[in-house]
Short mmCIF file of C-alpha atoms in Angstrom, two decimals:
data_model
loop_
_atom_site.label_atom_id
_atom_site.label_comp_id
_atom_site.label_asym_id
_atom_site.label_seq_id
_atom_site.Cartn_x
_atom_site.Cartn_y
_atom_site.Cartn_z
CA UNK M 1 33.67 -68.68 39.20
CA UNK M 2 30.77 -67.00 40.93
CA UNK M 3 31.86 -63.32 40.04
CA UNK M 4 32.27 -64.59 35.94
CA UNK M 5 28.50 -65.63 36.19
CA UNK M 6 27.43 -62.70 37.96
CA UNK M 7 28.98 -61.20 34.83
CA UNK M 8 28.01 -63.02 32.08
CA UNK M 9 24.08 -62.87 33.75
CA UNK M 10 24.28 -59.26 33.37
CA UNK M 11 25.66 -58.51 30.01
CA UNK M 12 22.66 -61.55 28.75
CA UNK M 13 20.48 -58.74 30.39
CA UNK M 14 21.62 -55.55 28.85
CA UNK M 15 22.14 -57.20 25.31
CA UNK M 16 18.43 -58.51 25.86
CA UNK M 17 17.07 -54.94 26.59
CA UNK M 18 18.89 -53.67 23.81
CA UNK M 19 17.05 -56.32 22.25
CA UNK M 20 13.74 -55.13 23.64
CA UNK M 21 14.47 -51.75 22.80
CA UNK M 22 15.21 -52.09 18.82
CA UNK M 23 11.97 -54.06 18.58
CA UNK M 24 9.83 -51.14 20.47
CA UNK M 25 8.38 -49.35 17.67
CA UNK M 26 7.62 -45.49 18.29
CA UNK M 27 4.12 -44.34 19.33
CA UNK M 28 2.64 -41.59 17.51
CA UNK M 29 -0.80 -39.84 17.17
CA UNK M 30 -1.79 -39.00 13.01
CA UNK M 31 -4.52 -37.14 12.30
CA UNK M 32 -6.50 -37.59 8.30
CA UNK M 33 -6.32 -34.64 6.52
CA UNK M 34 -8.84 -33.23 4.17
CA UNK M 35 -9.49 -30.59 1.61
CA UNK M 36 -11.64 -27.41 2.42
CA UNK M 37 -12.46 -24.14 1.22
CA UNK M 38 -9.82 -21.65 2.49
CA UNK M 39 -10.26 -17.80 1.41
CA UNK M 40 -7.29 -16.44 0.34
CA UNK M 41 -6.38 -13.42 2.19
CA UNK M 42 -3.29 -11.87 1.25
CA UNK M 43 -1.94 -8.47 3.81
CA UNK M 44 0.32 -5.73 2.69
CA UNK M 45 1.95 -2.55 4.30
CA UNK M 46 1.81 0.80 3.12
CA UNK M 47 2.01 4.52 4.33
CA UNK M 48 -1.16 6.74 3.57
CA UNK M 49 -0.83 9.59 1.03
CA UNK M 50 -2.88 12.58 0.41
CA UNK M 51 -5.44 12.26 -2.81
CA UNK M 52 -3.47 15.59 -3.88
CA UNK M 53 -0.99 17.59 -2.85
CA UNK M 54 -0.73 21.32 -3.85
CA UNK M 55 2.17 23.51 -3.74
CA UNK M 56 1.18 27.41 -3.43
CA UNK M 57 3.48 29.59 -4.95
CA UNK M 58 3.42 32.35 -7.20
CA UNK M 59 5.38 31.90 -10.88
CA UNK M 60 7.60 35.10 -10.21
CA UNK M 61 9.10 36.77 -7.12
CA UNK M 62 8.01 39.44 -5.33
CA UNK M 63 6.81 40.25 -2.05
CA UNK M 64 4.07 38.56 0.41
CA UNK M 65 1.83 41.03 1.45
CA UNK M 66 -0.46 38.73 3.78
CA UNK M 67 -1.02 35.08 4.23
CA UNK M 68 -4.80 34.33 5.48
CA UNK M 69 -3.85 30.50 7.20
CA UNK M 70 -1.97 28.42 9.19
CA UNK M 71 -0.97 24.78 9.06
CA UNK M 72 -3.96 22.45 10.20
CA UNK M 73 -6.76 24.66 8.84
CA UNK M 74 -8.94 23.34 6.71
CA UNK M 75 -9.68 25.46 3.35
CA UNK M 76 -12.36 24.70 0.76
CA UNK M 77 -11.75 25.17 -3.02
CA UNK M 78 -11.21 28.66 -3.81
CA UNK M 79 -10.33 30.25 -0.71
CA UNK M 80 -7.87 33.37 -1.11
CA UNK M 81 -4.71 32.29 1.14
CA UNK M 82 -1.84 34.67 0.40
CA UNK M 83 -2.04 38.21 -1.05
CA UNK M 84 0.91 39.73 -3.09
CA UNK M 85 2.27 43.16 -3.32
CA UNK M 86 0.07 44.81 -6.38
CA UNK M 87 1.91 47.44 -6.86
CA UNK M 88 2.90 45.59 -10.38
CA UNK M 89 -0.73 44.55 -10.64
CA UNK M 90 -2.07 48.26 -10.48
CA UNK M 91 0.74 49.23 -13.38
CA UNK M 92 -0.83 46.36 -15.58
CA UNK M 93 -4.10 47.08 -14.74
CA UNK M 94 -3.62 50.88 -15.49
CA UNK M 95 -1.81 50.27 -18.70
CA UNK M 96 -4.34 47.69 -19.79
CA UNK M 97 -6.93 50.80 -19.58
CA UNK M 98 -5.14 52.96 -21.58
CA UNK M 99 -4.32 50.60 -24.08
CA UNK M 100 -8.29 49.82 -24.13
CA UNK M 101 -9.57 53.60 -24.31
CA UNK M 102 -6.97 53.81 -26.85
CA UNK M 103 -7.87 51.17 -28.99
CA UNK M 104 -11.62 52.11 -28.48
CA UNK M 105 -10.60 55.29 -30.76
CA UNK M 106 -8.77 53.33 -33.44
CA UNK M 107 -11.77 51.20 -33.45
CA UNK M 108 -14.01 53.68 -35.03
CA UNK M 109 -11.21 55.22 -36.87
CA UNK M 110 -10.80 52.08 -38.87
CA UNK M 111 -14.61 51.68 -39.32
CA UNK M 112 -14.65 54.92 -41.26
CA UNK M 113 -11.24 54.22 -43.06
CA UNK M 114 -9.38 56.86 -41.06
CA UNK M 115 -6.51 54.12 -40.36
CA UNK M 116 -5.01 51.04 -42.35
CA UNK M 117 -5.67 47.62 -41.42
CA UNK M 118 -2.12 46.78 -40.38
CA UNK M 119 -2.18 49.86 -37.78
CA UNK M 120 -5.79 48.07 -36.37
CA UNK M 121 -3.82 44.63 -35.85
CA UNK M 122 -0.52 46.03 -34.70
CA UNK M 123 -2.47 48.12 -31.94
CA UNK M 124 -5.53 45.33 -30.92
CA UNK M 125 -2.33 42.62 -30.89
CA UNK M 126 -0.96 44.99 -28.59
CA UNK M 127 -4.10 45.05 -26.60
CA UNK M 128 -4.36 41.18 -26.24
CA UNK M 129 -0.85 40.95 -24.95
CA UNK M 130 -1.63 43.67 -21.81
CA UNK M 131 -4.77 42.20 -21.17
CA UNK M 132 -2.97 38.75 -20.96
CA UNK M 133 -0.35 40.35 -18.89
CA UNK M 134 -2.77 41.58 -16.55
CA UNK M 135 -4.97 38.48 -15.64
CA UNK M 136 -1.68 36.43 -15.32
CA UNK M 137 -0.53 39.30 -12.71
CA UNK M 138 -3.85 39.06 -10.98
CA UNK M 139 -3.62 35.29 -10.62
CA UNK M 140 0.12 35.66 -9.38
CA UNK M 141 -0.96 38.14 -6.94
CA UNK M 142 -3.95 36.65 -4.83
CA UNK M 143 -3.43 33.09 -5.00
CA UNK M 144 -6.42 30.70 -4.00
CA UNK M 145 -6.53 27.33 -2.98
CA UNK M 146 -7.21 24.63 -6.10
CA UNK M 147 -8.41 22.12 -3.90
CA UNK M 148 -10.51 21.20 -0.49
CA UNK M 149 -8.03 19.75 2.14
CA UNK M 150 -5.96 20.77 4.73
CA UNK M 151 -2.92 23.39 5.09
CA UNK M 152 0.26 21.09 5.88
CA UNK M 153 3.03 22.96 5.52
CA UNK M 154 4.39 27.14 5.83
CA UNK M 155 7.82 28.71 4.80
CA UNK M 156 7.00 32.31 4.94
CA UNK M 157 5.45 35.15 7.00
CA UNK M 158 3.79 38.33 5.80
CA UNK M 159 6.65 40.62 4.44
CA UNK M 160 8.71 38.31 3.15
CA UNK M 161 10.11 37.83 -0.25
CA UNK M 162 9.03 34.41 -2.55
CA UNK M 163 12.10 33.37 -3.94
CA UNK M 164 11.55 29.61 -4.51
CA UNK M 165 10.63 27.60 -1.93
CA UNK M 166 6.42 26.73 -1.95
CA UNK M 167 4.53 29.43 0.97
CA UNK M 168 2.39 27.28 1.62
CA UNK M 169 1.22 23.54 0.78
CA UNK M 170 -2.23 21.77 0.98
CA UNK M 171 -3.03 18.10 1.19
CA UNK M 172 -6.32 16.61 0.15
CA UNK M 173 -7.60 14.35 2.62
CA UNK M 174 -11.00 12.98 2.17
CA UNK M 175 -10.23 10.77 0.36
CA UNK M 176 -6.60 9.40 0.91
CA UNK M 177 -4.77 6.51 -0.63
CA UNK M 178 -2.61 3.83 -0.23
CA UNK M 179 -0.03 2.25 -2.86
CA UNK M 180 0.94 -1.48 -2.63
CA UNK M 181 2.90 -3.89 -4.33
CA UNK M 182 1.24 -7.27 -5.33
CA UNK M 183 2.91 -9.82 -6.56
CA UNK M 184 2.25 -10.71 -10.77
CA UNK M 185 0.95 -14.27 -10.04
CA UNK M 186 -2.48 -12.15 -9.21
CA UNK M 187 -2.59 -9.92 -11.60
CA UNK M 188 -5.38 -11.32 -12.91
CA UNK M 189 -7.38 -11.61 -9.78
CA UNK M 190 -7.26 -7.81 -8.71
CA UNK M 191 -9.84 -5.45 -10.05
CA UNK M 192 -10.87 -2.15 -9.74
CA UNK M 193 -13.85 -1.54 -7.58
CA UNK M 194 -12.46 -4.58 -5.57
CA UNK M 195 -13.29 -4.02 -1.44
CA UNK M 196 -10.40 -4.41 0.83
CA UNK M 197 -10.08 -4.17 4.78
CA UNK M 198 -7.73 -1.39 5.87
CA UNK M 199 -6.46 -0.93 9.78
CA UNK M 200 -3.97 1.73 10.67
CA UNK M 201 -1.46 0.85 13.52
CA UNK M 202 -2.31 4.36 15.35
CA UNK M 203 -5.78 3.22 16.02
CA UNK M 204 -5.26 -0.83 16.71
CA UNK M 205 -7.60 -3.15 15.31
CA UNK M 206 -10.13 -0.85 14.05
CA UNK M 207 -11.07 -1.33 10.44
CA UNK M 208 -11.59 0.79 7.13
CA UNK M 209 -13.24 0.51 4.09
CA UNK M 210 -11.00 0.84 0.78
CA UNK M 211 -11.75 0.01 -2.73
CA UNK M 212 -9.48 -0.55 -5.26
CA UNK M 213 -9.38 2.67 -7.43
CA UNK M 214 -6.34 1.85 -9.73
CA UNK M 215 -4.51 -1.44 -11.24
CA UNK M 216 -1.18 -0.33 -13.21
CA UNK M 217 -0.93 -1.63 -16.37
CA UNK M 218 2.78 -3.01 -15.99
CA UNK M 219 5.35 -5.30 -13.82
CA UNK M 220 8.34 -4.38 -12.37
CA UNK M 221 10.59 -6.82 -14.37
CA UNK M 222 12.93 -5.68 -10.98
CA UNK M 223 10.48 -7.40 -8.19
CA UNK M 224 7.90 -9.13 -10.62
CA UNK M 225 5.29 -6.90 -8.32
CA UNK M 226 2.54 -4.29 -9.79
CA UNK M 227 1.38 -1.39 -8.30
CA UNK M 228 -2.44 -1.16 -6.84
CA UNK M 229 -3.98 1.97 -5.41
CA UNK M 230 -6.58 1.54 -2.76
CA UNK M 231 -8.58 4.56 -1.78
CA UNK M 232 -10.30 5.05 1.47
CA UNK M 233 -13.34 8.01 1.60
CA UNK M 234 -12.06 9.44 4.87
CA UNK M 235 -15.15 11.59 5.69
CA UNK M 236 -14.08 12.02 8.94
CA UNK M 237 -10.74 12.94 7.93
CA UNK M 238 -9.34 9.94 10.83
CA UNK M 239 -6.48 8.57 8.77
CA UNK M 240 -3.85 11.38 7.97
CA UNK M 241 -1.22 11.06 5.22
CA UNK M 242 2.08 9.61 6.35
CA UNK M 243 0.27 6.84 8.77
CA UNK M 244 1.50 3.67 8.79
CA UNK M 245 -1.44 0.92 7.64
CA UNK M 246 -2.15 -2.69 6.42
CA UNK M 247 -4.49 -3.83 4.01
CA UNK M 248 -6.36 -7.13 3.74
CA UNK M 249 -7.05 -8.18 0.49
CA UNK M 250 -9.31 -11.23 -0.37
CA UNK M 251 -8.57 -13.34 -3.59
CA UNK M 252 -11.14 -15.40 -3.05
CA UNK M 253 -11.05 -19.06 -2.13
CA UNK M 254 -8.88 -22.27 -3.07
CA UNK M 255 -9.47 -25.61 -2.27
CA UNK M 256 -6.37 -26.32 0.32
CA UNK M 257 -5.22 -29.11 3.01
CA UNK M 258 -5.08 -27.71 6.41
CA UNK M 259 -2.40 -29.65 9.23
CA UNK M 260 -1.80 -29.03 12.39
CA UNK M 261 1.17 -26.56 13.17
CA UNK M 262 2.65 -29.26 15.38
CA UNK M 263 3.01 -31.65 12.06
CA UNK M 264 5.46 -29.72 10.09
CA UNK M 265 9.24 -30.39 10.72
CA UNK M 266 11.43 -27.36 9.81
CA UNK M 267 14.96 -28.81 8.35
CA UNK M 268 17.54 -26.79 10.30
CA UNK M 269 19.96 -24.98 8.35
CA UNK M 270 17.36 -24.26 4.94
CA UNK M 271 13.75 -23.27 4.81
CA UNK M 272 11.70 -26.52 3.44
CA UNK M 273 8.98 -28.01 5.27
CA UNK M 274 8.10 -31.80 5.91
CA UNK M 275 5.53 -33.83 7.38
CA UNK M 276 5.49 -37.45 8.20
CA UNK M 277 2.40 -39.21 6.38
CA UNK M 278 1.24 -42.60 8.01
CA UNK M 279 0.60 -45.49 5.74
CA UNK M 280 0.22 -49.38 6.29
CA UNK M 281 2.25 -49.15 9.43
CA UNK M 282 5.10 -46.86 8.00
CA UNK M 283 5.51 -43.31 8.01
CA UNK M 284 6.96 -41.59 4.89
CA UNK M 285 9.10 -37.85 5.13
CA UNK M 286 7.18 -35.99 2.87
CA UNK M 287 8.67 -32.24 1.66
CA UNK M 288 5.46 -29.76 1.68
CA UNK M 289 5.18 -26.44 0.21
CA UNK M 290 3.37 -24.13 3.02
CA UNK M 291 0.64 -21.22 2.86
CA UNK M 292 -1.00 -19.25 5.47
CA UNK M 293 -1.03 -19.81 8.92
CA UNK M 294 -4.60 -20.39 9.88
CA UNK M 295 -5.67 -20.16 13.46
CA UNK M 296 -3.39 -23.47 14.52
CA UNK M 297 -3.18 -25.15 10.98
CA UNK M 298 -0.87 -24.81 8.17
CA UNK M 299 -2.15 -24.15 4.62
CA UNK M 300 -0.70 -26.30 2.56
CA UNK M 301 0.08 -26.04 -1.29
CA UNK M 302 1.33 -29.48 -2.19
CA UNK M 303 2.90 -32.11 -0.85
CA UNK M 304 0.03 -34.05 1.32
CA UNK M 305 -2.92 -35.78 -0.63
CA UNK M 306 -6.84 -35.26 0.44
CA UNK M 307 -7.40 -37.90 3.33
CA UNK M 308 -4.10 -38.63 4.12
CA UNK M 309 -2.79 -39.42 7.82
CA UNK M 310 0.01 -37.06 9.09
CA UNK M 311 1.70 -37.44 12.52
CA UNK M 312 0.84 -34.50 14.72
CA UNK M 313 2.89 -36.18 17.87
CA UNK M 314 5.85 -38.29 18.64
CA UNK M 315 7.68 -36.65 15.52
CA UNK M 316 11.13 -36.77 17.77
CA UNK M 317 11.85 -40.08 17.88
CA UNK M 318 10.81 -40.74 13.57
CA UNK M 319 12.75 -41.65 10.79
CA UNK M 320 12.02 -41.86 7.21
CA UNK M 321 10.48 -45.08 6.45
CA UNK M 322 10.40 -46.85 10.07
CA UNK M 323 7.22 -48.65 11.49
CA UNK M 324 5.41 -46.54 14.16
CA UNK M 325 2.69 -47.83 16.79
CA UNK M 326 -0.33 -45.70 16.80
CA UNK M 327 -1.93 -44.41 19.81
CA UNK M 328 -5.40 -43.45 19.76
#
């Protein structure tokens, strides 16, 4: 008899701490929400590209006679890089004279009616077509740079023979550009002239000055993206084409709710976001659509009214709809 009330006295205590334990409510800390100004800053990725980028090359074959640079110097607009062979240019130029002393004769010939008209156009056509011949030759022969920038690339040495390939190439530099892809919801928010922060990864967190110097006019129906061109000035010539940078670009400013990072509940096995929201004693699951990550808060796009209470601790133990115990 004593062992069955020993019993029976402590299965009256566990059912009356399950008891006890069903009737605790869980204790939580909320915090009220509100809305505030939040600038929209939006960051994209991009490689840098020279402003232009000329290929030197003659438009027929022949030999290189001398080449006046190497890669990394800088050249102004103008400057005689690579000489050709002339011997071709010296046959031009010494038919071009005798076609020119010739037609000099002809000339007064025709002014005194010692030839026909027709034998005055035939030989002055003639003329034109040499002289044209010859200035083409001369440009194909020394070949100057049509830009200010910076030699980047070399395929040939003096003595060899152009058959295809660019000899040399230069790169405008000051300025360089960037291309990104920005999605079409803010199409109408980007302008040209608009100032944007640039950093490149080579040189950490130092920043850059850029302007937007082009909007394309279309969409990729693809990616739903258009294409913006940011320029920097470069005067220092710093950033070099082919580094790797990110550009800040500011959209201005919404009216959003920031909450705490430690309020939003990620459901495992999708991506949606929740928060609990604390009402009359209850808490409610609420599904939130997420922004930027602000300092420690969450930008958030819908989901949690102006002024409402959210949970930021003692999420673990919550359920949708219970009663919670606040803690202050």
């Amino acid at each position: 008899f004593i062992l069955l009330a020993v019993i029976g006295l402590q299965a009256c205590n566990r059912t009356k701490n399950d008891e006890n334990q069903k009737n605790t409510k869980p204790k939580v800390r909320v915090e009220q929400v509100y809305k505030q100004e939040v600038e929209q800053l939006y960051e994209y990725t991009a490689t840098v590209q020279a402003e232009a980028v000329n290929n030197i090359a003659p438009t027929i074959p022949g030999r290189i006679d001398k080449i006046f640079v190497e890669v990394g110097d800088n050249v102004p607009k103008g400057k005689l890089l690579i000489q050709m062979d002339e011997n071709n240019l010296l046959q031009a130029k010494s038919r071009l004279e005798n076609l020119e002393a010739t037609f000099k004769r002809l000339d007064e010939l025709y002014k005194v009616g010692g030839i026909s008209k027709s034998d005055w156009d035939a030989q002055k056509t003639n003329l034109d077509v040499a002289r044209t011949a010859y200035e083409d030759l001369k440009k194909n022969t020394q070949l100057h740079s049509p830009i200010s920038g910076v030699v980047s690339m070399r395929n040939y040495d003096a003595g060899d023979i152009y058959a295809g390939n660019p000899i040399l190439q230069v790169q405008q530099i000051k300025p360089v550009k960037l291309l990104i892809h920005v999605s079409e919801n803010m199409y109408t928010k980007v302008t040209k002239g608009m100032d944007v922060k640039v950093k490149v990864d080579v040189y950490g967190d130092e920043e850059f000055k850029g302007k937007v110097s082009l909007v394309y006019p279309t969409i990729d129906p693809r990616t739903h993206t258009f294409a913006v061109e940011i320029t920097i000035q470069n005067s220092d010539a710093k950033i070099r084409p082919g580094m790797y940078a990110r550009v800040t670009v500011n959209m201005g400013s919404e009216n959003r709710i920031l909450v705490p990072d430690g309020a939003i509940v990620k459901q495992q096995g999708s991506g949606e976001r929740y928060v609990y929201v604390y009402k009359d004693g209850k808490v409610s699951y609420n599904r939130v659509v997420i922004g930027k990550i602000i300092d420690k808060s969450y930008e958030l796009i819908s989901g949690v009214e102006n002024g409402d209470f959210v949970v930021t601790s003692g999420i673990s133990r919550l359920n949708n709809g219970i009663e919670v115990e606040l803690v202050k």
